[in-house]
Amino acid sequence: GLPGDLFALSVASKLRVDRNSTARASSDFGRIVAAAPEAVLHPATPAEIAELVRFSASSPSPFPVAPRGQGHSARGQSLAPGGVVVDMRALASRRGRVNVSAGAAPYVDAGGEQLWADVLRATLEHGLAPRVWTDYLRITVAGTLSNAGIGGQAFRHGPQIANVLELDVITGTGDMVTCSRDKDSDLFFAVLGGLGQFGIITRARIGLMPAPKRVRWVRLAYSDVATFTKDQELLISKRASEAGFDYVEGQVQLNRTLTEGPKSTPFFSSSDIGRLAGLASKSVSGVIYVIEGTMYYNESTSTTMDQKLESILGQLSFEEGFVFTKDVRYVQFLDRVREEERVLRSIGMWDVPHPWLNLFVPRSRILDFDAGVFKGVFAGANPVGVILMYPMNTNMWDDCMMAVASDDDVFYAVGLLRSAAVIGDVERLEKENEAVLAFCHNEDIGCKQYLPYYTSQDGWQRHFGAKWSRVADLKAKYDPHRILSPGQRIFSSPASMVVVSM
Ligand SMILES: Cc1cc2nc3c(=O)[nH]c(=O)nc-3n(C[C@H](O)[C@H](O)[C@H](O)COP(=O)(O)OP(=O)(O)OC[C@H]3O[C@@H](n4cnc5c(N)ncnc54)[C@H](O)[C@@H]3O)c2cc1C
């Protein structure tokens, strides 16, 4: 249990210990592990969080404290068995937690607990928007900055962490620090991609750009992986001043997903799916690839946009006739997964286990990875969900930050975002994930996990590589009692986490 004198603090009135509150904070989007905290803090101010952390850090038996954003992790990263989960979203109801500065170098100050969807709404009121987006916007600013925050704009602007100018952080000793590249920079760099290990982010200042009004949204199908990756790499080599896409992602489609999966999606009509399935059945492996690109524009630039698009398409080698186009509002594009969420919720497929595996694969080994995984481990598999695959430029990642990228100049984000549809699926999907990791290890693919998860400190040391000693030193400096975000299992392995089954 928690020390009794905790309940004598002024912040104690914000602690909830009832089963309803602790149960809500005991699992996450992954639905794979579960563990209840002793209490949940619903803070009204960052100072209350600092008071709680200070109390734990100075107690003879410090207890774990885990900030929880939207709890959209997959492996219990926001849990605090035996300790206190801080429900960061409680801060969101306070006024003034998102402020836009629309000067010559515009930025937004956003509470760490804010959803990206709410940041977007506030910045658009000034005709501005952050440059880089995750695919899904119902996750918190600090939750993604603790990882990196990647998406189809990252090839040009770096991950979300590369667009942060300043942070307010509560360290593991309960100190409230404002840090940036120029002030307490070791803390600033540690927290960005720092998996919640060095401090709790309560505010992030993020650079903005003028927001476009509309988006031309294009998908192009390929049956040959080498042509697909060559075209993706051409697209991410383009500068903003050249004719190119503003966003580049890609998907891998297995034949059985096309024939047995949904008959239509928010993007593809049923006849589109039929044509794609036809393409997949003609390819020897049954695997096809889809580049997803967008061009931003406003009414006044629509003619030049059409010309630029034509010029780009002329440089690419997709299967003839396999170009699919949509034209939508900018917000509609950014918030596109919302629509998929609605569909999945309506068929009971949102609140299911998500044994997701995300990898960064170096460009030099992506074709080996494709052969070994999509045409090897996954041959005959029927994954329910999405497989993402798109390249990013390594030079847009700042190596001072804790997030781990790849050594190659270009690397691919590969997201195996599969859902367990029926009982027994979790075990099968987990076995396939293990087979993917074993293949990468045995073939020395040199991949890194994104949203990483390891069960041993050895795994973490290999993951951070040359950064490991910095991770250990900064942990000793900023969270010496190792109380923050224990669910990452880097410095402690919470014994009470249990594997849940559906
Ligand atoms: C449908 C879906 C789509 C996704 N798409 C993308 C994508 O396109 N790109 C991408 O990069 N990621 C993506 N993600 C992953 C997502 O970025 C991470 O899971 C992220 O952690 C979720 O944010 P959250 O607020 O739910 O964090 P939580 O799960 O609540 O927390 C994550 C970790 O951060 C810590 N943390 C939370 N708040 C703070 C804080 N204020 N300060 C310090 N540490 C904190 C927690 O303790 C925990 O360890 C997606 C996830 C889902 C479910």
Coordinates of C-alpha atoms and ligand atoms in Angstrom, one line a residue:
G1 CA 0.0 0.0 0.0
L2 CA 0.9 3.7 -0.2
P3 CA 2.4 5.4 2.9
G4 CA -0.4 6.6 5.2
D5 CA 0.9 10.2 5.5
L6 CA 0.4 10.6 1.7
F7 CA -3.2 11.2 2.6
A8 CA -2.3 14.1 4.9
L9 CA -1.0 16.1 1.9
S10 CA -3.1 18.8 0.4
V11 CA -3.1 17.0 -2.9
A12 CA -4.7 14.0 -1.3
S13 CA -8.2 15.3 -2.1
K14 CA -7.4 14.7 -5.7
L15 CA -6.5 11.0 -5.2
R16 CA -9.0 8.4 -5.9
V17 CA -8.7 4.9 -4.5
D18 CA -12.1 3.4 -5.4
R19 CA -12.1 0.3 -7.6
N20 CA -13.8 2.1 -10.5
S21 CA -11.0 4.6 -10.7
T22 CA -8.1 2.2 -10.3
A23 CA -9.7 -0.3 -12.7
R24 CA -9.9 2.4 -15.4
A25 CA -6.2 3.0 -15.1
S26 CA -5.1 -0.7 -15.0
S27 CA -5.0 -1.5 -18.7
D28 CA -4.5 0.2 -22.1
F29 CA -5.3 0.1 -25.8
G30 CA -3.2 -3.1 -26.2
R31 CA -5.3 -5.1 -23.8
I32 CA -2.5 -7.5 -23.3
V33 CA -1.2 -6.7 -19.8
A34 CA -3.0 -5.4 -16.8
A35 CA -2.2 -4.2 -13.3
A36 CA -4.0 -1.9 -11.0
P37 CA -2.5 1.1 -9.3
E38 CA -3.1 1.8 -5.6
A39 CA -4.6 5.2 -6.5
V40 CA -5.3 7.6 -9.4
L41 CA -4.4 11.3 -9.2
H42 CA -6.7 13.7 -11.0
P43 CA -4.6 16.9 -10.9
A44 CA -6.1 20.3 -11.3
T45 CA -2.6 21.9 -11.8
P46 CA 1.0 20.7 -12.6
A47 CA 2.0 21.9 -9.1
E48 CA -0.2 19.1 -7.7
I49 CA 1.6 16.5 -9.7
A50 CA 4.9 17.9 -8.5
E51 CA 3.7 17.7 -4.9
L52 CA 2.9 14.0 -5.3
V53 CA 6.2 13.2 -7.0
R54 CA 8.2 15.1 -4.4
F55 CA 6.4 13.2 -1.7
S56 CA 7.2 9.8 -3.2
A57 CA 10.9 10.8 -4.0
S58 CA 11.5 11.9 -0.4
S59 CA 9.6 9.0 1.2
P60 CA 11.6 6.1 2.8
S61 CA 9.8 3.8 0.5
P62 CA 9.2 5.6 -2.8
F63 CA 6.2 4.4 -4.9
P64 CA 5.9 4.4 -8.7
V65 CA 4.2 7.3 -10.5
A66 CA 3.0 7.0 -14.1
P67 CA 1.6 9.8 -16.1
R68 CA -1.2 8.5 -18.3
G69 CA -2.2 10.4 -21.4
Q70 CA -4.8 8.6 -23.4
G71 CA -3.5 5.1 -22.4
H72 CA -3.1 4.2 -26.0
S73 CA 0.1 2.3 -25.4
A74 CA 0.0 -1.4 -26.2
R75 CA 2.1 -3.1 -23.5
G76 CA 1.2 -1.5 -20.2
Q77 CA 3.6 1.5 -20.5
S78 CA 1.3 3.8 -18.6
L79 CA 0.6 1.5 -15.7
A80 CA 1.8 1.9 -12.1
P81 CA 1.3 -1.3 -10.2
G82 CA 1.6 -0.6 -6.5
G83 CA 1.8 3.2 -7.1
V84 CA -0.2 6.1 -8.5
V85 CA -1.3 6.7 -12.0
V86 CA -1.6 10.4 -12.8
D87 CA -4.6 11.0 -15.1
M88 CA -3.1 13.8 -17.2
R89 CA -6.3 14.3 -19.0
A90 CA -7.8 15.9 -15.8
L91 CA -5.7 19.0 -16.6
A92 CA -7.3 19.4 -20.0
S93 CA -10.5 20.8 -18.7
R94 CA -8.7 23.9 -17.4
R95 CA -8.9 26.9 -19.5
G96 CA -5.8 28.3 -21.2
R97 CA -3.9 25.0 -21.7
V98 CA -3.5 25.7 -25.4
N99 CA -2.1 29.1 -26.5
V100 CA -1.2 30.0 -30.0
S101 CA 1.5 32.7 -30.8
A102 CA 0.9 33.8 -34.4
G103 CA 4.1 35.9 -34.9
A104 CA 6.8 35.6 -37.6
A105 CA 7.9 32.3 -36.2
P106 CA 4.6 30.9 -34.9
Y107 CA 4.2 28.3 -32.2
V108 CA 1.7 26.7 -29.9
D109 CA 2.1 26.1 -26.2
A110 CA 0.1 23.0 -25.5
G111 CA -0.5 21.1 -22.2
G112 CA 1.1 17.7 -22.4
E113 CA -2.3 16.2 -21.7
Q114 CA -3.9 17.8 -24.8
L115 CA -5.1 15.6 -27.7
W116 CA -3.5 16.4 -31.0
A117 CA -7.1 16.8 -32.4
D118 CA -7.6 19.7 -29.9
V119 CA -4.2 21.3 -30.7
L120 CA -5.2 21.2 -34.4
R121 CA -8.6 22.9 -33.7
A122 CA -6.9 25.7 -31.7
T123 CA -4.1 26.4 -34.2
L124 CA -6.5 26.3 -37.2
E125 CA -8.4 29.3 -35.7
H126 CA -5.2 31.2 -36.6
G127 CA -4.7 29.6 -40.0
L128 CA -1.8 27.6 -38.6
A129 CA -0.9 24.0 -37.8
P130 CA 1.9 21.8 -36.5
R131 CA 4.0 20.3 -39.4
V132 CA 4.1 16.6 -38.4
W133 CA 1.2 14.4 -37.5
T134 CA 0.6 10.9 -36.2
D135 CA -2.0 9.0 -38.2
Y136 CA -4.4 9.1 -35.2
L137 CA -5.2 12.4 -33.4
R138 CA -6.9 11.1 -30.2
I139 CA -3.6 10.6 -28.4
T140 CA -1.8 13.1 -26.2
V141 CA 1.0 15.5 -27.0
A142 CA 3.2 14.2 -24.2
G143 CA 2.4 10.5 -24.9
T144 CA 3.7 10.8 -28.5
L145 CA 6.6 13.1 -27.6
S146 CA 7.7 10.5 -25.1
N147 CA 8.1 8.2 -28.1
A148 CA 8.9 10.4 -31.1
G149 CA 5.7 10.9 -33.0
I150 CA 6.0 9.8 -36.6
G151 CA 3.8 10.1 -39.7
G152 CA 3.9 10.8 -43.4
Q153 CA 5.3 14.4 -43.0
A154 CA 8.3 13.2 -40.9
F155 CA 10.5 12.6 -44.0
R156 CA 10.6 16.4 -44.5
H157 CA 10.2 17.8 -41.0
G158 CA 11.5 15.1 -38.8
P159 CA 9.5 13.4 -36.1
Q160 CA 7.2 15.5 -33.8
I161 CA 10.1 15.7 -31.2
A162 CA 12.2 17.5 -33.8
N163 CA 9.6 20.3 -33.9
V164 CA 9.6 21.1 -30.1
L165 CA 11.1 24.4 -29.0
E166 CA 10.6 24.3 -25.2
L167 CA 9.2 22.0 -22.5
D168 CA 7.9 22.3 -18.9
V169 CA 8.9 19.2 -17.1
I170 CA 8.4 17.8 -13.6
T171 CA 11.4 15.6 -12.8
G172 CA 11.5 12.5 -10.7
T173 CA 12.5 14.6 -7.7
G174 CA 9.4 16.8 -8.2
D175 CA 11.3 19.8 -9.5
M176 CA 9.5 21.9 -12.1
V177 CA 11.9 22.9 -14.9
T178 CA 11.5 24.8 -18.1
C179 CA 14.0 23.4 -20.6
S180 CA 15.0 23.9 -24.2
R181 CA 18.1 23.5 -26.5
D182 CA 19.7 26.4 -24.6
K183 CA 18.5 25.8 -21.0
D184 CA 18.8 22.5 -19.1
S185 CA 19.3 21.0 -22.5
D186 CA 20.3 17.5 -21.1
L187 CA 16.8 17.3 -19.6
F188 CA 15.1 18.6 -22.8
F189 CA 16.9 16.1 -25.0
A190 CA 16.3 13.2 -22.5
V191 CA 12.6 13.8 -22.3
L192 CA 12.1 13.9 -26.1
G193 CA 11.7 10.2 -26.9
G194 CA 12.6 9.4 -23.3
L195 CA 9.7 7.0 -22.7
G196 CA 8.6 8.9 -19.6
Q197 CA 11.8 8.0 -17.7
F198 CA 13.2 11.4 -16.9
G199 CA 10.2 13.7 -16.2
I200 CA 6.6 14.4 -16.7
I201 CA 5.9 16.9 -19.6
T202 CA 3.2 19.4 -18.6
R203 CA 3.7 21.8 -21.5
A204 CA 5.3 21.6 -25.0
R205 CA 6.0 24.6 -27.3
I206 CA 5.7 23.3 -30.9
G207 CA 6.6 25.2 -34.1
L208 CA 3.7 25.9 -36.6
M209 CA 3.3 26.4 -40.3
P210 CA 0.5 28.1 -42.3
A211 CA -2.2 25.5 -42.6
P212 CA -3.4 24.5 -46.1
K213 CA -7.2 24.4 -46.8
R214 CA -7.4 21.3 -48.9
V215 CA -5.6 18.0 -49.6
R216 CA -5.3 16.0 -52.8
W217 CA -5.0 12.4 -51.5
V218 CA -3.6 9.8 -53.8
R219 CA -3.0 6.0 -53.5
L220 CA -0.9 4.1 -56.0
A221 CA -0.7 0.3 -56.2
Y222 CA 2.4 -1.8 -56.9
S223 CA 2.9 -5.5 -57.2
D224 CA 6.7 -5.4 -57.1
V225 CA 8.4 -4.4 -53.8
A226 CA 11.6 -3.1 -55.4
T227 CA 9.6 -0.6 -57.6
F228 CA 7.4 0.4 -54.6
T229 CA 10.4 1.2 -52.4
K230 CA 12.3 2.9 -55.2
D231 CA 9.4 5.2 -55.8
Q232 CA 8.9 5.9 -52.1
E233 CA 12.5 6.8 -51.7
L234 CA 12.3 9.1 -54.8
L235 CA 9.4 10.9 -53.1
I236 CA 11.1 11.4 -49.8
S237 CA 14.2 12.8 -51.5
K238 CA 12.2 15.8 -52.8
R239 CA 12.7 19.2 -51.2
A240 CA 9.7 21.4 -50.3
S241 CA 10.6 23.6 -53.2
E242 CA 10.3 20.8 -55.7
A243 CA 7.2 19.2 -57.1
G244 CA 6.5 16.4 -54.6
F245 CA 4.2 15.0 -52.0
D246 CA 3.8 16.8 -48.6
Y247 CA 3.1 13.4 -47.0
V248 CA 4.3 9.9 -47.9
E249 CA 3.3 6.7 -46.3
G250 CA 2.6 3.2 -47.6
Q251 CA 0.7 0.0 -46.9
V252 CA 1.4 -3.7 -47.5
Q253 CA -1.7 -5.6 -48.5
L254 CA -1.9 -9.4 -48.2
N255 CA -4.1 -11.2 -50.7
R256 CA -6.3 -12.8 -47.9
T257 CA -6.9 -9.4 -46.2
L258 CA -8.2 -8.1 -49.5
T259 CA -10.4 -11.1 -50.3
E260 CA -11.6 -11.9 -46.7
G261 CA -11.4 -8.5 -45.1
P262 CA -13.8 -5.5 -45.3
K263 CA -15.5 -5.1 -48.6
S264 CA -14.9 -1.4 -48.6
T265 CA -12.9 1.1 -46.5
P266 CA -13.3 4.8 -45.9
F267 CA -10.9 5.3 -48.8
F268 CA -11.5 2.4 -51.2
S269 CA -14.9 1.5 -52.7
S270 CA -15.8 -2.1 -53.1
S271 CA -14.9 -2.1 -56.8
D272 CA -11.5 -0.6 -55.9
I273 CA -11.0 -3.5 -53.4
G274 CA -12.0 -5.9 -56.1
R275 CA -9.4 -4.5 -58.5
L276 CA -6.7 -4.6 -55.8
A277 CA -7.6 -8.2 -54.9
G278 CA -7.3 -9.0 -58.7
L279 CA -3.8 -7.5 -58.8
A280 CA -2.8 -9.4 -55.6
S281 CA -4.0 -12.7 -57.0
K282 CA -1.9 -12.2 -60.1
S283 CA 1.3 -11.6 -58.2
V284 CA 3.3 -14.7 -57.3
S285 CA 3.5 -13.8 -53.6
G286 CA -0.1 -12.6 -53.2
V287 CA 1.3 -9.4 -51.7
I288 CA 0.8 -5.9 -53.1
Y289 CA 1.9 -2.5 -51.9
V290 CA 0.2 0.9 -51.9
I291 CA 1.9 4.3 -51.7
E292 CA -0.2 6.9 -50.0
G293 CA 0.7 10.5 -50.8
T294 CA -0.9 13.9 -50.4
M295 CA -0.4 17.4 -51.8
Y296 CA -1.6 20.4 -49.8
Y297 CA -3.2 23.3 -51.6
N298 CA -5.5 26.3 -51.3
E299 CA -8.1 27.5 -53.8
S300 CA -5.5 29.9 -55.3
T301 CA -2.9 27.2 -55.9
S302 CA -5.2 24.5 -57.2
T303 CA -4.1 24.8 -60.9
T304 CA -0.4 24.6 -60.0
M305 CA -1.2 21.7 -57.7
D306 CA -2.8 19.7 -60.6
Q307 CA 0.2 20.3 -62.8
K308 CA 2.6 19.3 -60.0
L309 CA 0.7 16.2 -59.3
E310 CA 0.7 15.2 -63.0
S311 CA 4.5 15.8 -63.1
I312 CA 5.0 13.6 -60.0
L313 CA 2.8 10.8 -61.2
G314 CA 4.8 10.9 -64.5
Q315 CA 8.0 10.0 -62.5
L316 CA 6.5 7.0 -60.7
S317 CA 6.1 3.4 -61.9
F318 CA 2.9 2.2 -60.2
E319 CA 0.8 -0.4 -62.0
E320 CA -0.9 1.2 -64.9
G321 CA -4.4 2.5 -64.1
F322 CA -3.9 1.8 -60.3
V323 CA -4.2 5.4 -59.1
F324 CA -7.0 6.3 -56.7
T325 CA -7.6 9.9 -55.8
K326 CA -9.7 11.8 -53.3
D327 CA -10.0 15.5 -52.6
V328 CA -10.7 16.5 -49.0
R329 CA -10.4 19.3 -46.4
Y330 CA -7.1 19.4 -44.6
V331 CA -8.8 18.5 -41.2
Q332 CA -10.6 15.6 -42.8
F333 CA -7.4 14.2 -44.0
L334 CA -5.5 14.6 -40.7
D335 CA -8.4 13.1 -38.7
R336 CA -8.9 10.2 -41.2
V337 CA -8.4 7.4 -38.6
R338 CA -11.4 8.8 -36.7
E339 CA -13.6 7.5 -39.4
E340 CA -11.9 4.0 -39.3
E341 CA -12.3 4.1 -35.5
R342 CA -16.1 4.7 -35.9
V343 CA -16.3 1.7 -38.3
L344 CA -14.3 -0.6 -36.0
R345 CA -16.3 0.4 -32.9
S346 CA -19.5 -0.3 -34.7
I347 CA -18.5 -3.9 -35.4
G348 CA -16.9 -4.4 -32.0
M349 CA -13.3 -4.5 -33.3
W350 CA -11.8 -1.4 -31.5
D351 CA -11.8 -2.6 -27.9
V352 CA -9.9 -5.9 -28.7
P353 CA -6.3 -6.9 -28.0
H354 CA -3.7 -5.2 -30.1
P355 CA -0.4 -7.1 -30.1
W356 CA 1.2 -4.4 -32.3
L357 CA 4.8 -4.5 -33.4
N358 CA 6.5 -1.4 -34.9
L359 CA 10.0 -1.6 -36.4
F360 CA 12.5 0.7 -38.0
V361 CA 14.2 -1.2 -40.8
P362 CA 17.3 0.1 -42.5
R363 CA 16.9 0.8 -46.2
S364 CA 19.8 -1.5 -47.0
R365 CA 17.8 -4.5 -45.7
I366 CA 14.2 -3.7 -46.5
L367 CA 14.0 -6.1 -49.4
D368 CA 15.4 -8.9 -47.2
F369 CA 12.9 -8.0 -44.5
D370 CA 10.0 -8.0 -47.1
A371 CA 11.0 -11.5 -48.3
G372 CA 11.5 -12.9 -44.8
V373 CA 8.4 -11.4 -43.2
F374 CA 5.6 -10.6 -45.7
K375 CA 6.5 -13.6 -48.0
G376 CA 7.9 -15.8 -45.2
V377 CA 6.5 -15.5 -41.7
F378 CA 3.2 -14.0 -42.9
A379 CA 2.7 -16.4 -45.9
G380 CA -0.7 -17.9 -45.3
A381 CA -1.5 -15.6 -42.4
N382 CA -4.7 -13.7 -42.4
P383 CA -3.9 -10.6 -40.4
V384 CA -6.8 -8.5 -39.4
G385 CA -5.6 -4.9 -39.3
V386 CA -3.2 -2.7 -41.1
I387 CA 0.5 -3.1 -42.2
L388 CA 2.3 0.2 -42.7
M389 CA 5.6 0.6 -44.5
Y390 CA 7.2 4.0 -45.3
P391 CA 10.6 5.5 -45.4
M392 CA 12.0 8.5 -43.5
N393 CA 15.3 10.4 -43.8
T394 CA 17.6 9.8 -40.8
N395 CA 19.2 13.3 -41.0
M396 CA 15.9 14.7 -39.8
W397 CA 16.3 12.9 -36.5
D398 CA 18.4 14.7 -33.8
D399 CA 20.7 12.2 -32.3
C400 CA 20.9 14.2 -29.1
M401 CA 17.3 13.2 -28.4
M402 CA 16.6 9.8 -26.7
A403 CA 14.5 8.4 -29.5
V404 CA 16.4 5.7 -31.4
A405 CA 16.4 5.8 -35.2
S406 CA 18.6 3.8 -37.6
D407 CA 22.2 4.0 -38.7
D408 CA 21.3 4.0 -42.4
D409 CA 20.6 7.3 -44.2
V410 CA 17.0 6.2 -44.9
F411 CA 15.0 3.8 -42.8
Y412 CA 11.5 2.3 -43.1
A413 CA 8.8 2.5 -40.4
V414 CA 7.1 -0.9 -40.6
G415 CA 3.9 -1.1 -38.4
L416 CA 2.4 -4.5 -38.0
L417 CA -0.8 -3.2 -36.6
R418 CA -2.9 -6.3 -36.1
S419 CA -5.9 -6.9 -34.0
A420 CA -6.9 -10.1 -32.2
A421 CA -10.4 -10.7 -33.6
V422 CA -11.2 -14.0 -31.8
I423 CA -10.1 -15.9 -28.7
G424 CA -6.7 -17.5 -29.3
D425 CA -5.6 -14.9 -31.8
V426 CA -3.4 -13.1 -29.3
E427 CA -1.2 -16.1 -28.8
R428 CA -1.0 -16.7 -32.6
L429 CA -0.1 -13.1 -33.4
E430 CA 2.4 -13.0 -30.5
K431 CA 4.1 -16.1 -32.0
E432 CA 4.3 -14.4 -35.4
N433 CA 5.7 -11.3 -33.8
E434 CA 8.4 -13.4 -32.1
A435 CA 9.1 -15.1 -35.4
V436 CA 9.5 -11.7 -37.1
L437 CA 12.0 -10.6 -34.3
A438 CA 13.8 -13.9 -34.5
F439 CA 14.1 -13.5 -38.3
C440 CA 15.5 -10.0 -37.9
H441 CA 18.0 -11.2 -35.2
N442 CA 19.2 -14.2 -37.1
E443 CA 19.6 -12.4 -40.4
D444 CA 21.2 -9.4 -38.6
I445 CA 18.7 -7.0 -40.3
G446 CA 19.7 -4.3 -37.8
C447 CA 16.1 -3.1 -37.0
K448 CA 15.0 -1.1 -34.0
Q449 CA 11.7 -1.3 -32.3
Y450 CA 9.5 1.9 -32.3
L451 CA 7.2 2.1 -29.2
P452 CA 9.8 -0.4 -27.9
Y453 CA 9.1 -3.2 -25.5
Y454 CA 11.6 -5.5 -23.9
T455 CA 11.4 -7.8 -20.9
S456 CA 15.0 -7.6 -19.9
Q457 CA 17.5 -4.8 -19.3
D458 CA 19.8 -6.5 -21.9
G459 CA 17.2 -5.9 -24.5
W460 CA 17.0 -2.2 -23.5
Q461 CA 20.8 -1.8 -23.6
R462 CA 20.9 -3.3 -27.1
H463 CA 18.0 -1.0 -28.1
F464 CA 19.7 2.2 -26.9
G465 CA 23.1 1.1 -28.1
A466 CA 25.6 4.0 -27.7
K467 CA 22.9 6.0 -25.9
W468 CA 22.6 3.5 -23.0
S469 CA 25.2 5.1 -20.7
R470 CA 23.5 8.5 -21.2
V471 CA 20.1 6.9 -20.4
A472 CA 21.5 5.4 -17.2
D473 CA 23.3 8.6 -16.1
L474 CA 20.3 10.9 -16.8
K475 CA 18.0 8.5 -15.0
A476 CA 20.3 8.7 -11.9
K477 CA 20.3 12.5 -12.2
Y478 CA 16.6 13.2 -12.9
D479 CA 14.8 10.2 -11.4
P480 CA 17.2 8.7 -8.9
H481 CA 14.5 6.7 -7.1
R482 CA 13.3 5.2 -10.4
I483 CA 9.7 6.1 -9.7
L484 CA 8.6 7.4 -13.2
S485 CA 6.7 5.3 -15.8
P486 CA 7.7 1.9 -14.4
G487 CA 5.5 0.2 -17.1
Q488 CA 8.2 0.7 -19.6
R489 CA 10.2 -1.9 -17.6
I490 CA 13.5 -0.3 -18.3
F491 CA 14.7 0.2 -14.7
S492 CA 12.2 -1.9 -12.9
S493 CA 10.1 -4.9 -13.8
P494 CA 6.8 -4.5 -12.1
A495 CA 6.2 -8.1 -10.8
S496 CA 2.4 -7.6 -10.5
M497 CA 1.7 -7.0 -14.2
V498 CA -0.3 -9.9 -15.5
V499 CA -1.1 -11.1 -19.0
V500 CA -4.8 -10.7 -19.6
S501 CA -6.7 -12.8 -22.1
M502 CA -10.0 -11.8 -23.8
Ligands
LIG1 C1 -4.8 4.0 -33.2 C2 -3.4 4.4 -32.9 C3 -2.6 5.0 -33.9 C4 -1.3 5.4 -33.7 N1 -0.6 6.1 -34.7 C5 0.6 6.5 -34.4 C6 1.4 7.2 -35.4 O1 0.9 7.4 -36.6 N2 2.6 7.7 -35.1 C7 3.1 7.5 -33.9 O2 4.3 8.0 -33.6 N3 2.5 6.8 -32.9 C8 1.2 6.3 -33.2 N4 0.6 5.7 -32.2 C9 1.3 5.3 -30.9 C10 1.1 6.5 -29.9 O3 1.9 7.6 -30.3 C11 1.6 6.0 -28.6 O4 1.0 4.8 -28.2 C12 1.4 7.1 -27.5 O5 2.1 6.7 -26.4 C13 0.0 7.3 -27.2 O6 -0.2 8.4 -26.5 P1 -1.0 8.3 -25.1 O7 -1.4 9.7 -24.8 O8 -2.1 7.4 -25.2 O9 0.1 7.8 -24.2 P2 0.0 6.8 -22.9 O10 -0.2 5.4 -23.4 O11 -0.9 7.3 -21.9 O12 1.5 6.9 -22.4 C14 2.6 6.5 -23.1 C15 3.9 6.6 -22.3 O13 4.2 7.9 -22.1 C16 4.2 8.2 -20.7 N5 3.6 9.6 -20.6 C17 2.3 9.9 -20.7 N6 2.1 11.2 -20.5 C18 3.3 11.7 -20.2 C19 3.7 13.0 -19.8 N7 2.9 14.0 -19.7 N8 5.0 13.2 -19.6 C20 5.9 12.1 -19.7 N9 5.5 10.9 -20.0 C21 4.2 10.7 -20.3 C22 3.4 7.2 -20.0 O14 3.8 6.9 -18.7 C23 3.8 5.9 -20.9 O15 5.0 5.4 -20.5 C24 -0.7 5.2 -32.4 C25 -1.5 4.6 -31.4 C26 -2.8 4.2 -31.6 C27 -3.6 3.5 -30.6

